Amino acid sequence: MTEQFEFTTTEEQTGAVDTSVFGEDTRAEAKQIIARYPESRSALLPMLHLVQSVQGHVSPAGIKLCAEELALSVAEVSAVATFYTMYKRKPCGQHLVSVCTNTMCAALGGDAIYKTLGEHLGVGHEGTAGEPGTEGSITLEHAECLAACDFAPVLQVNYEYYDNQTSEQALELVKSLQRGERPKPTRGPELSDFRGAERQLAGFFDDLDETVTGPSQATETNRGAALAQERGWTAPSMPDDAELPPLPEKK
């Protein structure tokens, strides 16, 4: 509960928070994000990713910066930052390792993978091995469904996929990250670090060509569509004269 309280302090208490860790370049990028939206408050989610890309977590300073730039209260920003699990309350390691422990992955070995990595790193959920942000430091978390049941068990490193894992493969992957290596994900671009991934989630792609390289789909994912095409399966079409339900009255 103490982590929650760190974000839900009063406006008077947060008035003294120093936001100088965010330079003019960060504030300029925050304004670029705001300009994407007709309503400024809609920019809050990517702005939280932006401040996380600077500090490796969403700190009281990051909360205050977002509140200032968006003309929101600290309480409003805190409510959003504490709702979504992608916004971290403590500094993350250079790499965030997320192990899927939902039903399919757990049944096929996800729980064993999480246990193996936890024992190796000596940490539990959201614990960090090494000094946060330094080379080879790793934050471990168990994650709810990573939407890759066709490749179970899976894990992610900085939100990039490593499919069809075993405990042995996952352990070697983590050891290589600790050595400063960056093994290529099963799908997607080359591996970034956590703060780099957060910058991309804020909408900034400093090397777009490199970021979009790599396969984003696989045979397993497309198998249903391929079968439908091979066998001539189609969904029934909707008649042009189909009666649509009435729109609800605006009040």
mmCIF file of C-alpha atoms in Angstrom:
data_model
loop_
_atom_site.group_PDB
_atom_site.id
_atom_site.type_symbol
_atom_site.label_atom_id
_atom_site.label_comp_id
_atom_site.label_asym_id
_atom_site.label_seq_id
_atom_site.Cartn_x
_atom_site.Cartn_y
_atom_site.Cartn_z
ATOM 1 C CA MET A 1 0.000 0.000 0.000
ATOM 2 C CA THR A 2 2.887 2.391 0.588
ATOM 3 C CA GLU A 3 3.631 2.443 -3.146
ATOM 4 C CA GLN A 4 0.059 3.554 -3.795
ATOM 5 C CA PHE A 5 0.366 6.369 -1.252
ATOM 6 C CA GLU A 6 3.480 7.674 -2.974
ATOM 7 C CA PHE A 7 1.286 8.616 -5.933
ATOM 8 C CA THR A 8 -1.756 9.900 -4.089
ATOM 9 C CA THR A 9 -0.301 12.740 -2.099
ATOM 10 C CA THR A 10 -2.076 16.082 -1.963
ATOM 11 C CA GLU A 11 -1.439 18.982 -4.311
ATOM 12 C CA GLU A 12 0.323 20.822 -1.465
ATOM 13 C CA GLN A 13 2.703 17.934 -0.837
ATOM 14 C CA THR A 14 3.586 17.525 -4.505
ATOM 15 C CA GLY A 15 4.126 21.236 -4.999
ATOM 16 C CA ALA A 16 7.711 20.854 -3.790
ATOM 17 C CA VAL A 17 8.530 17.937 -6.132
ATOM 18 C CA ASP A 18 11.514 18.773 -8.329
ATOM 19 C CA THR A 19 10.888 18.088 -12.031
ATOM 20 C CA SER A 20 14.294 19.281 -13.235
ATOM 21 C CA VAL A 21 15.219 15.700 -14.186
ATOM 22 C CA PHE A 22 13.069 16.355 -17.258
ATOM 23 C CA GLY A 23 14.913 18.781 -19.511
ATOM 24 C CA GLU A 24 13.539 21.147 -22.093
ATOM 25 C CA ASP A 25 13.792 18.426 -24.724
ATOM 26 C CA THR A 26 11.412 16.217 -22.737
ATOM 27 C CA ARG A 27 8.981 19.077 -22.235
ATOM 28 C CA ALA A 28 9.143 19.849 -25.960
ATOM 29 C CA GLU A 29 8.362 16.221 -26.775
ATOM 30 C CA ALA A 30 5.494 16.307 -24.282
ATOM 31 C CA LYS A 31 4.044 19.231 -26.219
ATOM 32 C CA GLN A 32 4.440 17.252 -29.454
ATOM 33 C CA ILE A 33 2.410 14.436 -27.911
ATOM 34 C CA ILE A 34 -0.293 16.850 -26.747
ATOM 35 C CA ALA A 35 -0.549 18.316 -30.249
ATOM 36 C CA ARG A 36 -1.628 14.918 -31.601
ATOM 37 C CA TYR A 37 -4.965 15.049 -29.783
ATOM 38 C CA PRO A 38 -8.003 17.342 -30.023
ATOM 39 C CA GLU A 39 -8.376 17.109 -26.230
ATOM 40 C CA SER A 40 -5.102 17.553 -24.346
ATOM 41 C CA ARG A 41 -5.977 15.111 -21.550
ATOM 42 C CA SER A 42 -6.094 12.304 -24.163
ATOM 43 C CA ALA A 43 -2.303 12.573 -24.322
ATOM 44 C CA LEU A 44 -1.849 11.299 -20.767
ATOM 45 C CA LEU A 45 -1.085 7.642 -21.571
ATOM 46 C CA PRO A 46 1.753 8.311 -24.043
ATOM 47 C CA MET A 47 3.065 11.084 -21.808
ATOM 48 C CA LEU A 48 3.376 8.629 -18.930
ATOM 49 C CA HIS A 49 5.402 6.392 -21.236
ATOM 50 C CA LEU A 50 7.566 9.393 -22.114
ATOM 51 C CA VAL A 51 8.435 10.216 -18.495
ATOM 52 C CA GLN A 52 9.030 6.499 -17.867
ATOM 53 C CA SER A 53 11.510 6.459 -20.755
ATOM 54 C CA VAL A 54 13.547 9.102 -18.923
ATOM 55 C CA GLN A 55 13.579 7.665 -15.402
ATOM 56 C CA GLY A 56 12.750 4.006 -15.912
ATOM 57 C CA HIS A 57 9.558 4.369 -13.865
ATOM 58 C CA VAL A 58 6.785 6.866 -13.221
ATOM 59 C CA SER A 59 7.983 8.912 -10.273
ATOM 60 C CA PRO A 60 6.241 11.735 -8.361
ATOM 61 C CA ALA A 61 8.243 14.094 -10.591
ATOM 62 C CA GLY A 62 6.846 12.384 -13.680
ATOM 63 C CA ILE A 63 3.331 12.628 -12.258
ATOM 64 C CA LYS A 64 3.791 16.331 -11.613
ATOM 65 C CA LEU A 65 5.210 17.007 -15.089
ATOM 66 C CA CYS A 66 2.213 15.342 -16.744
ATOM 67 C CA ALA A 67 -0.177 17.274 -14.506
ATOM 68 C CA GLU A 68 1.504 20.575 -15.339
ATOM 69 C CA GLU A 69 1.622 20.025 -19.086
ATOM 70 C CA LEU A 70 -1.963 18.726 -19.310
ATOM 71 C CA ALA A 71 -3.549 21.095 -16.770
ATOM 72 C CA LEU A 72 -4.730 18.124 -14.719
ATOM 73 C CA SER A 73 -4.575 17.569 -10.993
ATOM 74 C CA VAL A 74 -1.917 15.325 -9.505
ATOM 75 C CA ALA A 75 -4.724 13.074 -8.269
ATOM 76 C CA GLU A 76 -6.102 12.657 -11.808
ATOM 77 C CA VAL A 77 -2.706 11.665 -13.197
ATOM 78 C CA SER A 78 -1.979 9.403 -10.237
ATOM 79 C CA ALA A 79 -5.264 7.575 -10.714
ATOM 80 C CA VAL A 80 -4.284 6.636 -14.268
ATOM 81 C CA ALA A 81 -0.652 5.832 -13.474
ATOM 82 C CA THR A 82 -1.626 3.422 -10.699
ATOM 83 C CA PHE A 83 -4.353 1.711 -12.735
ATOM 84 C CA TYR A 84 -2.221 0.348 -15.605
ATOM 85 C CA THR A 85 0.469 -2.231 -14.851
ATOM 86 C CA MET A 86 2.746 -0.979 -17.640
ATOM 87 C CA TYR A 87 3.484 2.121 -15.564
ATOM 88 C CA LYS A 88 6.049 1.058 -12.982
ATOM 89 C CA ARG A 89 6.194 2.543 -9.507
ATOM 90 C CA LYS A 90 9.798 1.551 -8.865
ATOM 91 C CA PRO A 91 12.802 1.967 -11.207
ATOM 92 C CA CYS A 92 13.083 -0.905 -13.676
ATOM 93 C CA GLY A 93 16.190 -2.695 -14.760
ATOM 94 C CA GLN A 94 17.748 -2.292 -18.174
ATOM 95 C CA HIS A 95 15.427 -5.083 -19.282
ATOM 96 C CA LEU A 96 11.897 -5.971 -18.189
ATOM 97 C CA VAL A 97 11.250 -9.728 -18.429
ATOM 98 C CA SER A 98 7.540 -10.590 -18.415
ATOM 99 C CA VAL A 99 6.615 -14.261 -18.071
ATOM 100 C CA CYS A 100 3.083 -15.222 -19.035
ATOM 101 C CA THR A 101 1.493 -17.258 -16.238
ATOM 102 C CA ASN A 102 -2.060 -17.265 -17.519
ATOM 103 C CA THR A 103 -3.904 -20.544 -18.108
ATOM 104 C CA MET A 104 -2.441 -21.791 -21.399
ATOM 105 C CA CYS A 105 1.144 -20.758 -20.696
ATOM 106 C CA ALA A 106 0.963 -21.915 -17.071
ATOM 107 C CA ALA A 107 -0.275 -25.364 -18.108
ATOM 108 C CA LEU A 108 2.523 -25.710 -20.643
ATOM 109 C CA GLY A 109 5.348 -24.566 -18.387
ATOM 110 C CA GLY A 110 4.970 -20.837 -17.707
ATOM 111 C CA ASP A 111 4.877 -21.288 -13.937
ATOM 112 C CA ALA A 112 8.045 -23.384 -14.069
ATOM 113 C CA ILE A 113 9.769 -20.738 -16.194
ATOM 114 C CA TYR A 114 8.811 -17.990 -13.770
ATOM 115 C CA LYS A 115 10.047 -20.037 -10.814
ATOM 116 C CA THR A 116 13.346 -20.826 -12.552
ATOM 117 C CA LEU A 117 14.019 -17.194 -13.407
ATOM 118 C CA GLY A 118 12.995 -15.993 -9.956
ATOM 119 C CA GLU A 119 15.392 -18.426 -8.293
ATOM 120 C CA HIS A 120 18.230 -17.460 -10.627
ATOM 121 C CA LEU A 121 17.712 -13.713 -10.183
ATOM 122 C CA GLY A 122 16.819 -13.933 -6.501
ATOM 123 C CA VAL A 123 13.755 -11.747 -6.895
ATOM 124 C CA GLY A 124 9.980 -12.038 -6.954
ATOM 125 C CA HIS A 125 7.296 -10.200 -8.906
ATOM 126 C CA GLU A 126 8.502 -6.749 -9.995
ATOM 127 C CA GLY A 127 11.828 -7.314 -8.251
ATOM 128 C CA THR A 128 15.046 -6.121 -9.887
ATOM 129 C CA ALA A 129 18.342 -7.974 -9.997
ATOM 130 C CA GLY A 130 21.183 -5.475 -10.248
ATOM 131 C CA GLU A 131 21.134 -1.699 -9.983
ATOM 132 C CA PRO A 132 18.061 -0.425 -11.856
ATOM 133 C CA GLY A 133 18.947 0.992 -15.267
ATOM 134 C CA THR A 134 22.522 -0.309 -15.306
ATOM 135 C CA GLU A 135 23.914 -2.752 -17.865
ATOM 136 C CA GLY A 136 22.575 -6.247 -17.349
ATOM 137 C CA SER A 137 20.031 -5.337 -14.670
ATOM 138 C CA ILE A 138 16.723 -7.169 -14.983
ATOM 139 C CA THR A 139 13.252 -6.651 -13.572
ATOM 140 C CA LEU A 140 11.118 -9.795 -13.468
ATOM 141 C CA GLU A 141 7.336 -9.895 -13.500
ATOM 142 C CA HIS A 142 4.645 -12.460 -14.084
ATOM 143 C CA ALA A 143 2.123 -11.231 -16.620
ATOM 144 C CA GLU A 144 -1.461 -12.007 -17.408
ATOM 145 C CA CYS A 145 -2.211 -13.214 -20.925
ATOM 146 C CA LEU A 146 0.361 -11.940 -23.421
ATOM 147 C CA ALA A 147 -1.997 -12.784 -26.324
ATOM 148 C CA ALA A 148 0.228 -15.470 -27.810
ATOM 149 C CA CYS A 149 -1.469 -18.711 -26.741
ATOM 150 C CA ASP A 150 -0.523 -20.291 -30.074
ATOM 151 C CA PHE A 151 3.130 -20.041 -29.009
ATOM 152 C CA ALA A 152 2.763 -20.964 -25.335
ATOM 153 C CA PRO A 153 4.650 -20.749 -23.137
ATOM 154 C CA VAL A 154 5.891 -17.274 -23.996
ATOM 155 C CA LEU A 155 7.726 -14.454 -22.331
ATOM 156 C CA GLN A 156 8.538 -10.917 -23.346
ATOM 157 C CA VAL A 157 11.650 -8.824 -22.915
ATOM 158 C CA ASN A 158 10.786 -5.127 -23.097
ATOM 159 C CA TYR A 159 7.502 -6.208 -24.724
ATOM 160 C CA GLU A 160 9.158 -8.191 -27.535
ATOM 161 C CA TYR A 161 8.192 -11.860 -27.855
ATOM 162 C CA TYR A 162 10.210 -14.993 -27.194
ATOM 163 C CA ASP A 163 7.959 -17.894 -28.176
ATOM 164 C CA ASN A 164 7.766 -21.602 -27.305
ATOM 165 C CA GLN A 165 10.057 -21.272 -24.314
ATOM 166 C CA THR A 166 11.341 -23.872 -21.898
ATOM 167 C CA SER A 167 12.834 -23.188 -18.483
ATOM 168 C CA GLU A 168 16.287 -23.911 -19.896
ATOM 169 C CA GLN A 169 15.838 -21.578 -22.863
ATOM 170 C CA ALA A 170 14.433 -18.799 -20.698
ATOM 171 C CA LEU A 171 17.284 -19.122 -18.218
ATOM 172 C CA GLU A 172 19.889 -18.881 -20.973
ATOM 173 C CA LEU A 173 18.057 -15.859 -22.405
ATOM 174 C CA VAL A 174 18.194 -14.059 -19.062
ATOM 175 C CA LYS A 175 21.848 -14.965 -18.546
ATOM 176 C CA SER A 176 22.685 -13.521 -21.970
ATOM 177 C CA LEU A 177 20.865 -10.293 -21.069
ATOM 178 C CA GLN A 178 22.909 -10.102 -17.886
ATOM 179 C CA ARG A 179 26.069 -10.466 -19.981
ATOM 180 C CA GLY A 180 25.039 -7.427 -22.014
ATOM 181 C CA GLU A 181 23.868 -9.392 -25.041
ATOM 182 C CA ARG A 182 20.568 -8.792 -26.825
ATOM 183 C CA PRO A 183 19.243 -12.040 -28.333
ATOM 184 C CA LYS A 184 16.940 -11.522 -31.289
ATOM 185 C CA PRO A 185 13.232 -11.873 -30.454
ATOM 186 C CA THR A 186 11.218 -14.593 -32.157
ATOM 187 C CA ARG A 187 9.125 -11.927 -33.839
ATOM 188 C CA GLY A 188 9.460 -8.206 -34.302
ATOM 189 C CA PRO A 189 12.459 -5.857 -34.434
ATOM 190 C CA GLU A 190 15.835 -6.055 -32.747
ATOM 191 C CA LEU A 191 15.688 -5.881 -28.966
ATOM 192 C CA SER A 192 15.753 -2.455 -27.342
ATOM 193 C CA ASP A 193 16.222 -1.748 -23.655
ATOM 194 C CA PHE A 194 13.267 -0.936 -21.401
ATOM 195 C CA ARG A 195 13.631 2.831 -21.635
ATOM 196 C CA GLY A 196 13.986 2.640 -25.407
ATOM 197 C CA ALA A 197 10.806 0.575 -25.628
ATOM 198 C CA GLU A 198 9.018 3.146 -23.471
ATOM 199 C CA ARG A 199 10.096 5.909 -25.833
ATOM 200 C CA GLN A 200 8.552 3.998 -28.716
ATOM 201 C CA LEU A 201 5.330 3.542 -26.736
ATOM 202 C CA ALA A 202 5.292 7.324 -26.326
ATOM 203 C CA GLY A 203 5.281 7.540 -30.132
ATOM 204 C CA PHE A 204 8.906 8.445 -30.842
ATOM 205 C CA PHE A 205 10.783 6.205 -33.269
ATOM 206 C CA ASP A 206 14.312 7.527 -33.588
ATOM 207 C CA ASP A 207 15.209 4.841 -36.144
ATOM 208 C CA LEU A 208 11.925 3.902 -37.783
ATOM 209 C CA ASP A 209 13.405 1.614 -40.444
ATOM 210 C CA GLU A 210 15.169 -0.477 -37.823
ATOM 211 C CA THR A 211 12.145 -0.468 -35.523
ATOM 212 C CA VAL A 212 9.744 -1.994 -38.052
ATOM 213 C CA THR A 213 12.033 -4.731 -39.352
ATOM 214 C CA GLY A 214 11.491 -8.364 -38.477
ATOM 215 C CA PRO A 215 8.510 -10.699 -38.866
ATOM 216 C CA SER A 216 5.384 -9.758 -36.949
ATOM 217 C CA GLN A 217 3.326 -12.871 -37.671
ATOM 218 C CA ALA A 218 3.830 -16.602 -37.950
ATOM 219 C CA THR A 219 2.316 -19.658 -39.602
ATOM 220 C CA GLU A 220 0.552 -20.700 -36.399
ATOM 221 C CA THR A 221 -1.193 -17.345 -36.099
ATOM 222 C CA ASN A 222 -2.454 -17.428 -39.677
ATOM 223 C CA ARG A 223 -3.422 -21.109 -39.744
ATOM 224 C CA GLY A 224 -7.151 -20.463 -39.363
ATOM 225 C CA ALA A 225 -7.228 -17.963 -42.208
ATOM 226 C CA ALA A 226 -5.146 -20.313 -44.392
ATOM 227 C CA LEU A 227 -7.537 -23.222 -43.753
ATOM 228 C CA ALA A 228 -10.528 -21.064 -44.624
ATOM 229 C CA GLN A 229 -8.915 -20.034 -47.885
ATOM 230 C CA GLU A 230 -7.909 -23.602 -48.793
ATOM 231 C CA ARG A 231 -11.386 -24.980 -48.097
ATOM 232 C CA GLY A 232 -13.402 -22.078 -49.452
ATOM 233 C CA TRP A 233 -14.932 -21.161 -46.118
ATOM 234 C CA THR A 234 -16.565 -17.750 -45.982
ATOM 235 C CA ALA A 235 -18.659 -15.937 -43.436
ATOM 236 C CA PRO A 236 -22.282 -15.302 -44.437
ATOM 237 C CA SER A 237 -22.708 -11.902 -45.989
ATOM 238 C CA MET A 238 -25.052 -9.330 -44.566
ATOM 239 C CA PRO A 239 -28.041 -8.464 -46.789
ATOM 240 C CA ASP A 240 -27.997 -4.934 -48.141
ATOM 241 C CA ASP A 241 -31.536 -4.398 -46.856
ATOM 242 C CA ALA A 242 -30.917 -5.769 -43.361
ATOM 243 C CA GLU A 243 -32.772 -3.827 -40.711
ATOM 244 C CA LEU A 244 -30.428 -2.218 -38.234
ATOM 245 C CA PRO A 245 -31.361 -1.552 -34.611
ATOM 246 C CA PRO A 246 -32.313 2.056 -33.887
ATOM 247 C CA LEU A 247 -29.719 4.381 -32.456
ATOM 248 C CA PRO A 248 -30.294 5.290 -28.813
ATOM 249 C CA GLU A 249 -31.674 8.728 -28.188
ATOM 250 C CA LYS A 250 -29.201 11.311 -27.006
ATOM 251 C CA LYS A 251 -30.083 12.738 -23.640
#
